[in-house]
Structure formats: structure tokens, C-alpha cells
Coordinates of C-alpha atoms in Angstrom, one line a residue:
M1225 CA 37.9 53.8 0.1
K1226 CA 40.9 54.2 3.1
G1227 CA 38.7 52.3 4.7
S1228 CA 38.0 49.3 2.4
R1229 CA 41.8 49.2 1.2
G1230 CA 43.2 48.6 4.7
L1231 CA 40.4 46.0 5.3
W1232 CA 41.7 44.1 2.4
L1233 CA 45.8 44.6 3.3
L1234 CA 44.3 42.8 6.5
I1235 CA 42.9 40.1 5.2
F1236 CA 45.8 39.6 2.8
L1237 CA 48.0 39.6 6.0
A1238 CA 45.9 37.1 7.8
F1239 CA 45.8 35.0 3.7
V1240 CA 49.8 35.2 4.2
V1241 CA 50.4 34.1 7.5
T1242 CA 47.5 31.5 7.4
T1243 CA 49.3 30.1 4.4
A1244 CA 52.5 30.0 6.3
K1245 CA 51.1 28.5 9.1
V1246 CA 49.1 25.2 6.4
A1247 CA 52.7 24.8 4.5
Q1248 CA 54.5 24.4 8.0
L1249 CA 52.3 21.8 8.9
C1250 CA 51.9 19.7 5.5
L1251 CA 54.1 16.5 5.6
I1252 CA 55.3 16.9 1.7
P1253 CA 55.5 20.8 1.9
D1254 CA 55.0 22.3 -1.6
S1255 CA 58.4 24.0 -2.2
R1256 CA 57.2 27.2 -3.7
V1257 CA 54.9 28.0 -1.1
V1258 CA 57.4 27.6 1.6
M1259 CA 59.2 30.1 -1.1
W1260 CA 56.6 32.6 -0.8
A1261 CA 55.8 32.1 2.5
R1262 CA 59.3 32.8 3.6
S1263 CA 59.7 36.1 1.4
Q1264 CA 56.7 37.6 3.4
Y1265 CA 56.6 38.8 7.1
W1266 CA 55.0 40.7 9.4
E1267 CA 55.8 42.3 12.7
Q1268 CA 53.5 43.9 15.3
V1269 CA 55.5 46.7 17.1
M1270 CA 54.0 48.8 20.2
A1271 CA 54.6 52.8 19.2
T1272 CA 54.4 55.7 21.3
S1273 CA 51.6 58.4 20.6
S1274 CA 50.7 62.1 21.3
R1275 CA 49.9 62.8 24.6
G1276 CA 47.9 65.4 25.7
T1277 CA 49.1 69.2 25.5
I1278 CA 49.6 71.4 28.6
A1279 CA 49.1 75.0 28.4
D1280 CA 49.3 78.6 30.1
R1281 CA 46.4 80.7 31.4
N1282 CA 46.8 82.5 28.1
G1283 CA 46.8 79.7 25.9
I1284 CA 50.5 79.3 25.5
T1285 CA 51.8 75.8 24.8
L1286 CA 54.2 74.5 27.9
A1287 CA 54.0 70.6 26.3
L1288 CA 53.4 68.8 23.4
S1289 CA 54.3 65.9 21.6
V1290 CA 56.4 66.1 18.0
P1291 CA 57.2 63.1 15.7
R1292 CA 60.3 61.2 16.3
W1293 CA 62.6 58.0 14.4
S1294 CA 62.6 55.1 16.1
M1295 CA 65.3 52.7 14.8
F1296 CA 65.1 49.0 14.7
V1297 CA 66.9 46.0 12.8
D1298 CA 65.9 42.3 11.1
P1299 CA 68.4 40.1 12.5
A1300 CA 67.4 37.7 9.4
F1301 CA 68.5 40.4 6.7
W1302 CA 71.1 42.7 8.9
D1303 CA 74.8 42.3 7.2
P1304 CA 77.1 42.5 10.6
S1305 CA 79.8 43.5 8.0
Q1306 CA 77.8 46.8 7.7
L1307 CA 78.4 47.7 11.6
S1308 CA 81.4 50.0 11.4
V1309 CA 79.2 52.2 9.5
L1310 CA 76.1 52.3 11.5
G1311 CA 78.2 52.2 14.8
Q1312 CA 78.5 55.7 14.8
H1313 CA 75.1 56.8 14.8
L1314 CA 74.4 54.6 17.7
P1315 CA 74.8 54.7 21.5
K1316 CA 78.1 52.5 22.5
Q1317 CA 76.1 49.5 24.4
V1318 CA 73.5 49.4 21.2
V1319 CA 77.0 48.7 19.4
Q1320 CA 78.1 45.7 21.5
K1321 CA 75.1 43.8 21.4
L1322 CA 75.1 44.0 17.4
Q1323 CA 78.8 42.6 17.4
K1324 CA 76.8 39.4 19.1
P1325 CA 74.7 36.7 17.0
L1326 CA 71.3 38.1 16.8
E1327 CA 68.1 36.5 17.1
G1328 CA 64.6 36.7 16.4
R1329 CA 63.0 39.5 13.5
F1330 CA 62.7 42.4 15.6
M1331 CA 65.4 44.5 17.9
W1332 CA 65.5 48.1 19.0
L1333 CA 68.7 50.2 18.0
V1334 CA 67.7 53.7 19.3
R1335 CA 64.3 55.3 19.9
K1336 CA 63.3 58.6 19.4
L1337 CA 65.9 60.1 17.2
T1338 CA 65.4 63.4 15.7
L1339 CA 63.7 63.5 12.4
Q1340 CA 66.9 64.9 10.7
K1341 CA 69.0 61.9 12.6
G1342 CA 66.7 59.5 11.9
E1343 CA 66.7 60.2 8.3
E1344 CA 70.6 60.5 7.6
I1345 CA 70.8 56.9 9.4
L1346 CA 67.9 56.0 6.9
S1347 CA 69.8 57.3 3.9
L1348 CA 72.9 54.8 4.0
N1349 CA 70.1 52.0 2.7
L1350 CA 71.9 49.5 5.1
K1351 CA 70.2 45.8 4.5
G1352 CA 67.7 45.0 7.5
V1353 CA 67.8 48.9 9.2
Y1354 CA 64.2 50.3 9.2
G1355 CA 62.6 52.8 11.4
I1356 CA 59.3 53.7 12.6
K1357 CA 57.9 56.7 13.5
E1358 CA 56.7 57.5 17.0
M1359 CA 55.8 60.7 19.4
E1360 CA 57.8 62.6 21.7
R1361 CA 57.1 64.5 24.5
S1362 CA 58.7 68.0 23.7
Y1363 CA 59.2 71.0 26.1
P1364 CA 59.5 74.7 24.5
F1365 CA 60.3 76.0 27.6
G1366 CA 62.9 73.8 28.8
K1367 CA 64.4 74.0 32.1
H1368 CA 62.4 77.7 33.0
M1369 CA 59.0 75.4 33.1
A1370 CA 60.9 71.8 34.5
H1371 CA 59.8 71.4 37.7
L1372 CA 56.2 72.5 37.1
M1373 CA 55.5 70.2 34.1
G1374 CA 57.7 67.0 35.4
F1375 CA 58.6 64.6 32.6
V1376 CA 57.5 61.1 31.1
D1377 CA 59.4 57.7 30.2
I1378 CA 60.7 56.6 27.2
D1379 CA 56.8 55.4 26.7
E1380 CA 55.5 58.6 27.5
K1381 CA 54.4 58.0 30.8
G1382 CA 54.3 61.0 33.1
L1383 CA 56.6 60.6 35.7
S1384 CA 56.3 63.9 37.9
G1385 CA 54.9 66.8 38.0
V1386 CA 51.7 68.2 35.5
E1387 CA 52.6 65.2 33.4
R1388 CA 51.9 63.1 36.9
Q1389 CA 49.4 64.8 38.3
W1390 CA 47.0 64.7 35.4
D1391 CA 48.6 61.4 33.1
F1392 CA 45.4 59.9 33.5
F1393 CA 44.2 62.3 30.8
L1394 CA 47.2 63.1 29.1
Y1395 CA 48.3 59.7 28.4
N1396 CA 47.8 58.3 25.0
P1397 CA 48.2 54.6 24.8
P1398 CA 50.7 53.0 22.4
R1399 CA 49.4 52.5 18.9
M1400 CA 49.8 48.8 17.7
R1401 CA 51.5 48.7 14.4
N1402 CA 51.1 46.4 12.0
L1403 CA 54.4 45.9 9.6
I1404 CA 55.1 44.0 6.3
R1405 CA 58.3 43.8 5.0
D1406 CA 57.7 42.8 1.2
A1407 CA 59.9 40.3 -1.0
A1408 CA 62.2 43.0 -1.6
G1409 CA 62.9 43.3 2.2
N1410 CA 61.3 46.8 2.5
Y1411 CA 58.9 47.3 5.6
F1412 CA 55.5 49.1 5.4
E1413 CA 52.6 49.9 7.6
A1414 CA 49.5 48.1 7.1
A1415 CA 46.2 50.3 7.5
N1416 CA 44.7 50.8 11.1
L1417 CA 41.0 50.2 11.4
S1418 CA 40.9 52.5 14.3
S1419 CA 40.3 56.4 14.2
E1420 CA 44.1 57.7 13.6
E1421 CA 43.4 61.2 14.2
E1422 CA 42.3 60.4 17.7
M1423 CA 44.7 58.3 18.6
V1424 CA 47.4 60.6 17.1
F1425 CA 46.3 64.0 18.3
P1426 CA 44.2 63.3 20.8
K1427 CA 41.8 66.8 22.1
S1428 CA 42.8 66.3 25.8
E1429 CA 44.8 69.2 27.6
V1430 CA 45.4 70.9 30.7
V1431 CA 45.3 74.4 31.5
L1432 CA 47.6 75.7 34.5
T1433 CA 46.7 78.9 36.4
I1434 CA 50.8 80.1 35.4
D1435 CA 51.5 83.0 33.0
W1436 CA 54.5 81.9 30.9
R1437 CA 56.0 85.6 30.9
L1438 CA 56.2 85.5 34.7
Q1439 CA 57.3 82.5 34.9
Y1440 CA 60.0 83.2 32.6
I1441 CA 60.8 86.5 35.1
V1442 CA 60.4 84.8 38.4
D1443 CA 62.8 81.6 37.1
D1444 CA 65.5 83.2 35.2
A1445 CA 65.9 86.0 38.7
L1446 CA 65.7 82.9 41.2
Q1447 CA 68.2 80.9 38.9
N1448 CA 70.7 83.3 38.8
G1449 CA 70.4 84.4 42.1
A1450 CA 70.9 81.5 43.9
S1451 CA 74.2 81.0 41.6
M1452 CA 75.5 83.9 42.3
N1453 CA 75.2 83.5 46.0
N1454 CA 76.3 79.8 45.5
A1455 CA 73.3 78.4 47.0
E1456 CA 72.8 74.2 47.3
W1457 CA 69.0 74.8 46.8
A1458 CA 66.4 77.5 46.3
A1459 CA 62.6 78.3 45.7
A1460 CA 60.0 81.0 44.5
V1461 CA 56.4 81.0 44.3
C1462 CA 54.1 83.9 43.3
M1463 CA 50.1 83.7 43.9
D1464 CA 47.1 86.1 43.4
P1465 CA 46.4 86.0 47.0
M1466 CA 42.5 86.7 46.2
T1467 CA 41.7 83.7 43.9
G1468 CA 44.7 81.6 45.2
E1469 CA 45.7 81.0 41.2
I1470 CA 49.6 80.3 41.3
L1471 CA 51.2 82.3 38.6
A1472 CA 54.7 80.9 38.6
M1473 CA 56.9 78.1 40.2
S1474 CA 60.4 78.0 40.2
S1475 CA 62.7 75.4 42.1
F1476 CA 66.8 75.9 42.0
P1477 CA 68.8 73.9 41.2
S1478 CA 66.9 73.0 37.6
F1479 CA 66.7 70.4 34.7
D1480 CA 66.4 69.8 31.1
P1481 CA 62.8 67.8 31.1
G1482 CA 63.6 67.0 27.7
N1483 CA 67.8 66.0 28.6
R1484 CA 67.7 63.0 30.9
E1485 CA 71.7 63.8 31.3
T1486 CA 70.7 66.6 33.8
F1487 CA 68.8 64.4 35.9
S1488 CA 71.5 64.2 38.6
G1489 CA 71.7 65.2 42.3
D1490 CA 68.6 67.1 44.3
A1491 CA 67.8 68.9 40.5
L1492 CA 64.7 67.0 40.3
R1493 CA 63.1 67.8 43.7
N1494 CA 60.7 70.5 43.6
N1495 CA 61.7 72.8 46.2
T1496 CA 58.1 74.9 46.4
V1497 CA 56.2 71.9 47.3
G1498 CA 58.6 69.1 48.2
R1499 CA 61.2 71.1 50.4
V1500 CA 60.4 71.8 54.3
Y1501 CA 62.7 74.3 56.4
E1502 CA 62.4 76.5 59.6
P1503 CA 61.2 80.0 58.4
G1504 CA 62.6 81.8 60.5
S1505 CA 61.3 85.6 61.3
V1506 CA 59.1 85.0 58.0
L1507 CA 56.9 83.4 60.3
K1508 CA 56.4 86.6 63.0
P1509 CA 53.6 88.0 61.5
V1510 CA 51.8 85.2 61.1
I1511 CA 52.1 84.4 65.1
M1512 CA 51.6 88.4 65.6
G1513 CA 48.4 88.0 63.6
I1514 CA 46.9 85.1 65.7
A1515 CA 48.1 87.5 69.4
L1516 CA 46.5 90.9 67.8
E1517 CA 42.7 88.4 66.1
N1518 CA 42.9 87.1 70.1
G1519 CA 43.7 89.9 72.6
Y1520 CA 46.5 88.7 73.7
V1521 CA 48.7 91.5 72.0
N1522 CA 47.0 95.3 71.3
S1523 CA 48.1 98.8 70.2
K1524 CA 48.9 99.5 74.0
S1525 CA 50.9 96.4 74.6
R1526 CA 54.8 97.1 75.4
F1527 CA 57.6 94.8 75.6
N1528 CA 61.3 95.3 76.9
C1529 CA 64.0 94.2 75.1
S1530 CA 67.5 94.3 76.7
G1531 CA 69.1 92.4 73.7
S1532 CA 68.5 88.6 75.2
I1533 CA 65.9 86.7 77.8
K1534 CA 66.2 83.5 79.4
I1535 CA 63.5 81.1 79.1
A1536 CA 63.6 78.0 80.7
D1537 CA 67.0 76.8 80.5
H1538 CA 67.5 78.5 77.0
V1539 CA 68.7 81.7 76.0
I1540 CA 67.5 83.9 73.1
R1541 CA 69.1 86.4 71.6
E1542 CA 68.9 89.6 69.4
V1543 CA 71.3 89.6 66.3
N1544 CA 74.8 91.3 67.5
W1545 CA 73.1 91.2 71.2
R1546 CA 71.4 94.2 70.0
A1547 CA 68.5 95.7 72.7
H1548 CA 65.7 97.4 70.9
G1549 CA 64.5 98.9 74.4
N1550 CA 61.0 99.3 74.4
Q1551 CA 58.4 97.7 71.6
D1552 CA 55.1 97.6 70.6
F1553 CA 53.9 95.3 67.9
N1554 CA 54.6 97.4 65.1
K1555 CA 58.0 97.7 66.1
I1556 CA 59.1 93.9 67.3
I1557 CA 57.8 93.4 63.8
I1558 CA 59.8 96.1 62.0
N1559 CA 62.7 95.5 64.1
S1560 CA 62.5 91.6 63.9
C1561 CA 62.8 91.9 67.6
N1562 CA 63.4 88.1 69.2
V1563 CA 62.9 89.0 72.7
G1564 CA 59.5 90.5 72.1
M1565 CA 58.3 87.6 69.6
A1566 CA 59.6 85.2 72.6
Q1567 CA 57.5 87.3 75.3
I1568 CA 54.3 86.8 73.4
G1569 CA 54.7 83.2 72.4
M1570 CA 54.9 82.1 76.1
M1571 CA 52.1 84.1 77.0
M1572 CA 49.7 82.0 74.5
P1573 CA 48.2 78.7 75.8
T1574 CA 50.4 76.0 73.7
T1575 CA 47.1 73.9 72.6
F1576 CA 45.6 77.3 71.1
T1577 CA 48.5 78.8 69.4
Y1578 CA 48.8 74.7 67.6
N1579 CA 45.4 74.8 66.4
A1580 CA 45.2 78.6 65.5
L1581 CA 48.8 77.5 63.1
K1582 CA 46.8 74.4 62.0
S1583 CA 44.1 76.7 60.8
W1584 CA 46.6 78.6 58.5
G1585 CA 47.9 75.5 56.6
F1586 CA 50.9 74.6 58.7
G1587 CA 51.4 71.0 59.1
V1588 CA 48.8 70.2 56.7
S1589 CA 49.3 70.0 53.0
T1590 CA 47.9 72.8 50.4
G1591 CA 45.8 70.1 48.4
V1592 CA 47.7 71.8 45.0
E1593 CA 47.4 69.6 42.3
L1594 CA 51.3 68.9 42.1
P1595 CA 52.6 65.2 43.2
G1596 CA 55.4 65.1 45.8
E1597 CA 53.7 67.7 48.2
E1598 CA 54.7 67.7 51.9
E1599 CA 52.7 68.6 55.2
G1600 CA 55.7 70.2 57.0
L1601 CA 56.5 69.7 60.9
L1602 CA 54.2 70.9 63.1
P1603 CA 54.7 69.3 66.5
L1604 CA 51.8 68.1 69.0
P1605 CA 51.0 70.5 72.1
S1606 CA 52.5 67.7 74.0
Q1607 CA 55.9 68.6 72.8
W1608 CA 55.8 72.3 73.3
W1609 CA 57.8 72.1 77.1
G1610 CA 60.2 74.9 78.4
V1611 CA 61.5 77.1 75.8
V1612 CA 59.6 75.5 72.6
P1613 CA 56.6 77.9 72.7
A1614 CA 59.0 80.9 72.4
N1615 CA 60.9 79.5 69.7
I1616 CA 58.1 78.8 67.5
A1617 CA 56.8 82.0 67.8
L1618 CA 60.2 82.9 66.7
G1619 CA 60.0 80.3 63.2
Q1620 CA 62.3 77.7 65.0
G1621 CA 60.9 74.5 65.4
I1622 CA 58.2 74.3 62.8
A1623 CA 59.0 73.4 59.7
V1624 CA 57.3 74.5 56.3
T1625 CA 56.7 75.3 52.6
P1626 CA 57.3 77.4 50.4
L1627 CA 53.9 77.4 49.2
Q1628 CA 52.6 77.3 52.8
L1629 CA 54.1 80.4 53.1
A1630 CA 52.7 81.8 50.5
Q1631 CA 48.8 80.7 51.2
A1632 CA 49.7 82.0 54.8
F1633 CA 50.8 85.5 53.2
S1634 CA 48.1 85.5 51.2
A1635 CA 45.4 85.6 54.0
I1636 CA 46.8 89.0 55.3
A1637 CA 47.0 90.4 51.9
N1638 CA 43.6 89.5 51.0
G1639 CA 41.7 90.2 53.9
G1640 CA 42.3 87.4 56.5
L1641 CA 40.8 85.0 54.5
L1642 CA 42.9 81.6 53.6
V1643 CA 42.6 80.5 50.3
R1644 CA 44.2 77.2 48.6
P1645 CA 46.7 77.5 46.0
Y1646 CA 45.6 75.7 43.2
L1647 CA 47.4 75.5 39.8
T1648 CA 45.4 73.9 37.2
K1649 CA 42.1 76.1 35.5
N1650 CA 40.6 73.5 33.4
V1651 CA 41.3 69.8 32.5
F1652 CA 40.0 68.0 29.3
D1653 CA 39.7 64.3 28.4
R1654 CA 40.8 63.2 25.2
K1655 CA 37.2 64.0 23.8
G1656 CA 37.4 67.4 24.7
N1657 CA 35.1 66.8 27.2
E1658 CA 35.9 69.0 30.5
V1659 CA 36.8 67.2 33.5
Y1660 CA 38.1 69.1 35.7
H1661 CA 37.4 72.9 36.7
G1662 CA 40.1 75.1 38.9
Q1663 CA 38.4 77.7 41.5
R1664 CA 38.9 79.5 44.5
R1665 CA 37.6 78.0 47.5
E1666 CA 38.3 79.1 50.8
I1667 CA 39.2 77.5 53.6
G1668 CA 38.4 79.7 56.4
R1669 CA 38.6 82.7 57.9
V1670 CA 42.0 83.3 60.2
L1671 CA 41.8 87.1 60.9
S1672 CA 39.8 89.7 60.4
N1673 CA 39.4 92.6 57.8
S1674 CA 41.1 94.8 60.6
T1675 CA 43.6 92.8 61.8
A1676 CA 44.8 92.1 58.1
E1677 CA 44.8 95.9 57.3
R1678 CA 46.7 97.2 60.3
L1679 CA 49.5 94.1 59.7
R1680 CA 49.6 95.1 56.1
M1681 CA 50.5 98.6 57.4
T1682 CA 53.6 97.5 59.7
L1683 CA 55.1 94.7 57.0
R1684 CA 54.9 97.6 54.6
Q1685 CA 57.0 99.6 57.4
A1686 CA 59.6 96.1 57.5
V1687 CA 60.3 97.0 54.1
A1688 CA 60.4 100.8 54.3
E1689 CA 62.4 101.5 57.8
G1690 CA 63.5 98.0 58.8
T1691 CA 64.9 94.9 57.6
G1692 CA 63.5 94.2 54.5
K1693 CA 65.0 97.7 52.8
R1694 CA 66.5 95.8 49.6
A1695 CA 63.7 94.3 48.7
D1696 CA 61.9 97.7 48.3
V1697 CA 61.0 98.8 45.0
E1698 CA 60.2 102.7 43.7
N1699 CA 56.1 102.7 43.5
A1700 CA 55.1 99.4 43.7
K1701 CA 54.9 99.6 47.7
V1702 CA 56.5 96.5 48.6
A1703 CA 55.1 95.2 52.2
G1704 CA 57.0 92.1 53.4
K1705 CA 59.3 90.2 56.2
T1706 CA 62.6 88.8 56.2
G1707 CA 63.6 85.5 57.7
T1708 CA 66.7 83.9 58.5
A1709 CA 67.0 80.1 60.2
Q1710 CA 69.9 78.1 61.0
V1711 CA 69.4 74.9 59.9
A1712 CA 69.0 71.9 62.6
H1713 CA 70.7 68.9 62.2
R1714 CA 70.4 65.7 65.0
G1715 CA 69.1 67.7 67.4
K1716 CA 71.7 70.7 67.1
Y1717 CA 72.0 73.8 64.7
L1718 CA 74.5 74.3 62.6
Q1719 CA 76.6 77.4 63.1
D1720 CA 77.2 77.8 59.7
T1721 CA 74.3 76.7 57.6
H1722 CA 71.5 78.9 57.0
V1723 CA 68.5 79.3 54.9
A1724 CA 67.3 82.8 53.5
T1725 CA 63.5 83.7 53.1
F1726 CA 62.0 86.9 52.1
A1727 CA 57.9 86.7 52.1
G1728 CA 56.2 90.0 50.5
F1729 CA 53.1 91.2 48.9
W1730 CA 52.2 94.8 46.6
P1731 CA 51.1 96.8 46.5
Y1732 CA 50.6 97.3 50.4
D1733 CA 47.2 98.7 50.3
S1734 CA 45.8 96.8 47.8
P1735 CA 47.6 93.7 46.9
R1736 CA 47.9 92.1 43.8
Y1737 CA 50.7 89.4 44.6
V1738 CA 52.2 87.5 47.0
L1739 CA 56.0 86.3 46.2
I1740 CA 58.0 84.0 48.5
V1741 CA 62.0 84.0 48.1
T1742 CA 63.4 81.3 49.6
V1743 CA 67.5 80.4 49.6
G1744 CA 68.8 77.3 51.2
N1745 CA 72.6 77.5 52.7
P1746 CA 74.1 80.1 50.4
G1747 CA 78.4 79.7 50.1
A1748 CA 78.5 83.5 49.5
K1749 CA 79.8 85.7 51.9
G1750 CA 76.8 87.0 54.1
Y1751 CA 73.7 84.5 55.0
L1752 CA 70.9 87.1 56.0
A1753 CA 67.5 87.2 54.1
G1754 CA 68.2 91.1 53.8
A1755 CA 71.0 90.5 51.7
I1756 CA 70.5 87.3 50.2
A1757 CA 66.4 86.8 49.2
A1758 CA 65.2 90.0 49.2
P1759 CA 67.2 91.3 46.5
I1760 CA 66.1 88.5 44.5
F1761 CA 62.9 89.7 45.3
R1762 CA 63.2 93.3 44.7
T1763 CA 64.8 91.7 40.6
I1764 CA 61.2 89.7 40.1
V1765 CA 59.3 92.8 41.0
E1766 CA 61.3 94.9 39.1
E1767 CA 61.2 92.8 36.0
M1768 CA 57.6 92.2 36.3
M1769 CA 56.8 95.9 36.9
A1770 CA 58.5 96.7 33.6
S1771 CA 56.6 93.4 32.1
G1772 CA 53.1 95.1 32.6
F1773 CA 52.4 93.6 35.5

């Protein structure tokens, strides 16, 4: 019955329009026909539909579409004297438009008001002012999921984050709404012969690897820690080292994807994938792993540290010129010894080290399902002259993303396999068919299991005894490494600008989680990673353990 009623309405509508056109063509129009045609009017309006949903690994909805009122005016019935009442509910620029003569039969006033606000305007019963229902994207977790979810434009097209990555399946084209005005000036909608349910409530869905509980913990700790340290930017990413699943991802500063007034400055950048920086000493375990695995260093190797070393025309020194004395590979990592690492960097052929770092995922994108991922910067071997090999061993002269570090530390944690980080478990199209299935993917083996185990034990000591003490958590058995790097600008390092990173995993003997915390240019007193990034790392681990992770 519904379908037939809708069909008759469309036939009637066609009859009205045809009659009006015939009346206009008549040389001697029938006045009754003209008056009747003018009393009827119809308009076609494109109104946004629901996008598909986005959910976390547990089925918790992270993004959905909700109904809103969009208001428009029919200039033929608009009474300018009403502006003093209506203007209180409209943006200033819209009020200015209404102060001028209006043309045509349709003009948007304001789109996507809350249902309550829309009802308030409609209850004024103003002549020529009407409302139509549209759908708008809503994000229940607001800023806590901002950089992951991304956002959409006014017409519900995905512009960033997961919304953009999977827009082809999430986006539901706007519906053509046929509006008919009766003789009393009231609009009503003609029946739509297409499947209303499929258009308004598509079955498309993206299921992420994210756990919203863990995401909240990581995001809350990062935002608070970065604010406390007056940082310019910060990033954190937590992943399962065995599978490559990203469990949480946070970036500072943040924004509210449902409030465009927060879209300012650098807030829209996802620093976990879109920010590159020199990692500093946090890269040392990777370089040490390469050296150990390929026989350049072994358990009997010793390196003398007098506090500084001259290589080519450059002097590499320790913090406060501290001499560490005789160092084996364990002590170099535990003490974060620059002199020892510089010597190891100079021992290995440049092409060999370059290719090894490439195999670890540096200088190439991880392929995570997010737009805007940076590849980082790994200079070609032809540029590795003078002190460069030593600098790269210290984490200088190479630029990485936090996600690339998470991928590399996962290889140490899982026994030597580089696995691709991934964010999406499943994607379903508008008919509910699965079109994408995320899964573990090995890129290659970068360490033997025995070398990875030695590094895990060393990194545990670096937390228990070395520079990472402030990241330690009782019973968690955290392993990891600090990294404090200066920021280069126009070929020179700035003296007062630093990036502090702590990269770690736990428990060290059977790792379940890898976590990277990076804080860019902290303005608070002190800048070393052990004092800035490590405490944020510890807060996250403590909260996770208290929550049962």
C-alpha cells in the first residue's frame, strides 16, 4: 500500500507540473488553472544520508550518524518583518543575507541543527521558513578518538583519518528529497520509491583493532603529560608485537571532530604517522641488533669511552662529558653510551647499514590503513660521509615516525620478525558483505630469536638500572630505551629544542604490548626523555594494569 500511495503522489506531482507548463503556453490562459498552478509548488533538495558505522574491536560504536534539522526559506512566502525574531537563531552571515532581497524559491538558512534547536525554530511558525531532516556524523568519544576517526565535510564526505581511508564504503550518497507545498504554504515530502532503509541505514561498517578502553587510557595520559610539560606536540602508539594490531593511537594537540571551531593550527596532524623527527638514542637498540646479528659485535667486544670521541671533523660527546670507561654491548645500551655506539656505527659498511635499516622499516611507509603517512628520511649511502655513520648510530641524521619505531621495537619483542602494523579488522559494504579483512603479515626476519632475546634482557636492564628507571612499573617487567634528540633547522641543531621519546614493551620475557611515547619540544624545566617521556609511559602501563590489561 505504501508503495502504491507513493506512486500515486508522484503521478499527481507530474500532473501538477505538466498542467502548470500547459497553462503558461496557452495564448489565453484559463485564470482558474493559473491560480491553481501557483498554489502548488514542489522542490527537489539533496539531503545527507547516514554513513556506515565505525566500531572498535569489541563492537563499541566510535562513529555513527544522527538526525538533525536543516532549515531553509522559500522567498515567495518570506516576510522580512520576521527577521528580528528569526535572526536570534541564525549565524550573523545568514542574517545579513536575509536583509537583502531574496530570489528563487529555495535558500538554505542553517544546516544540521540539533533536533531541539530545530524544533525551537519551527515552533515560531514563521512564514516561508521550513525544516528538513538530514543526517550528521557523531563521535561519542570526541577528542579521545579524533586523529583516528578523522572527520567529514558538511555533505558527509570523509576528509581525514579512518573516515577518509574507507570513505568509499562508509559514504552514502545524499538522497533526493521531493518536497511539495500545498495551498496553505505547508511543505510535505513525497514518497520515495527507492529502498528507504538501505539509503538511510546502510549496513556498511568498519571494525578497528583499537580497544576503546586502552585508547582512552593512552590518550588521557598523553594529553595530560604533554600539557604538563608545555609540549608543542606529542604522540603515542600501542600495538600488539605478535600480530601488528594497533590497540591505541594518540596525538597532541587534539581537536573535537564534531566541532570545526577546534580545527586550528597543527591540531589536525596525526603525529603518530604524519610527523617525522630524529629519534636519538631510542634507535641504539636497533643498530646494536644489526651489529650483533651480523657479527660486528659479540659478547666479547669491548669499547672504551673517555667521555668524547673525534670522528672526522666532529666531536661526539656524552651528556655532561661523562666517561663510561670500558663498555660491552650491554653497558652501551644501559648507559646510552654515545661514544661506544659511534664506534660501532663506523665499523659497519655504509651500504650494509643502510640496507639493514631499510629492512627494519625505516625510510619506507608501514602501509597502515590511514591517509597521510610519512615515509621518514633515510639518506642514501652516497651521503654517508665523514661522521654520518656514527651520527646515524646515535639516532641523528635519520628521521622516523612513532609508528615506525613501534614496528621496529615489536621485532625485538616478538623474537625478530618485522610485522606490518594494521588498524582495520574488517570492512563491510552497504549490503553487509565483507570486502576487507585485516590480518597479521610478516615483512621479514630482522633478528634471530637468540639475538632478540639478548636485546630484550639488555633493555630490561636499561629500565631497571639505566636511563629508563622512571618508566618502570612494579610487576610489569618493563623493557625499553630513552631517546633525547636535538631538532635540526637549516642544517644546524637548535640548542633549546628537543624531542624526548621512550620506546618499550612488557613483560620483557613474554611481551604483550609495545608502547611508544614521544614528546616534541617540551617547554617545562628539563628535556631529557627519562624525565619527560618515561613518566608518561609509566602512567599508561599503571592504568592498563589497573584496568586488567
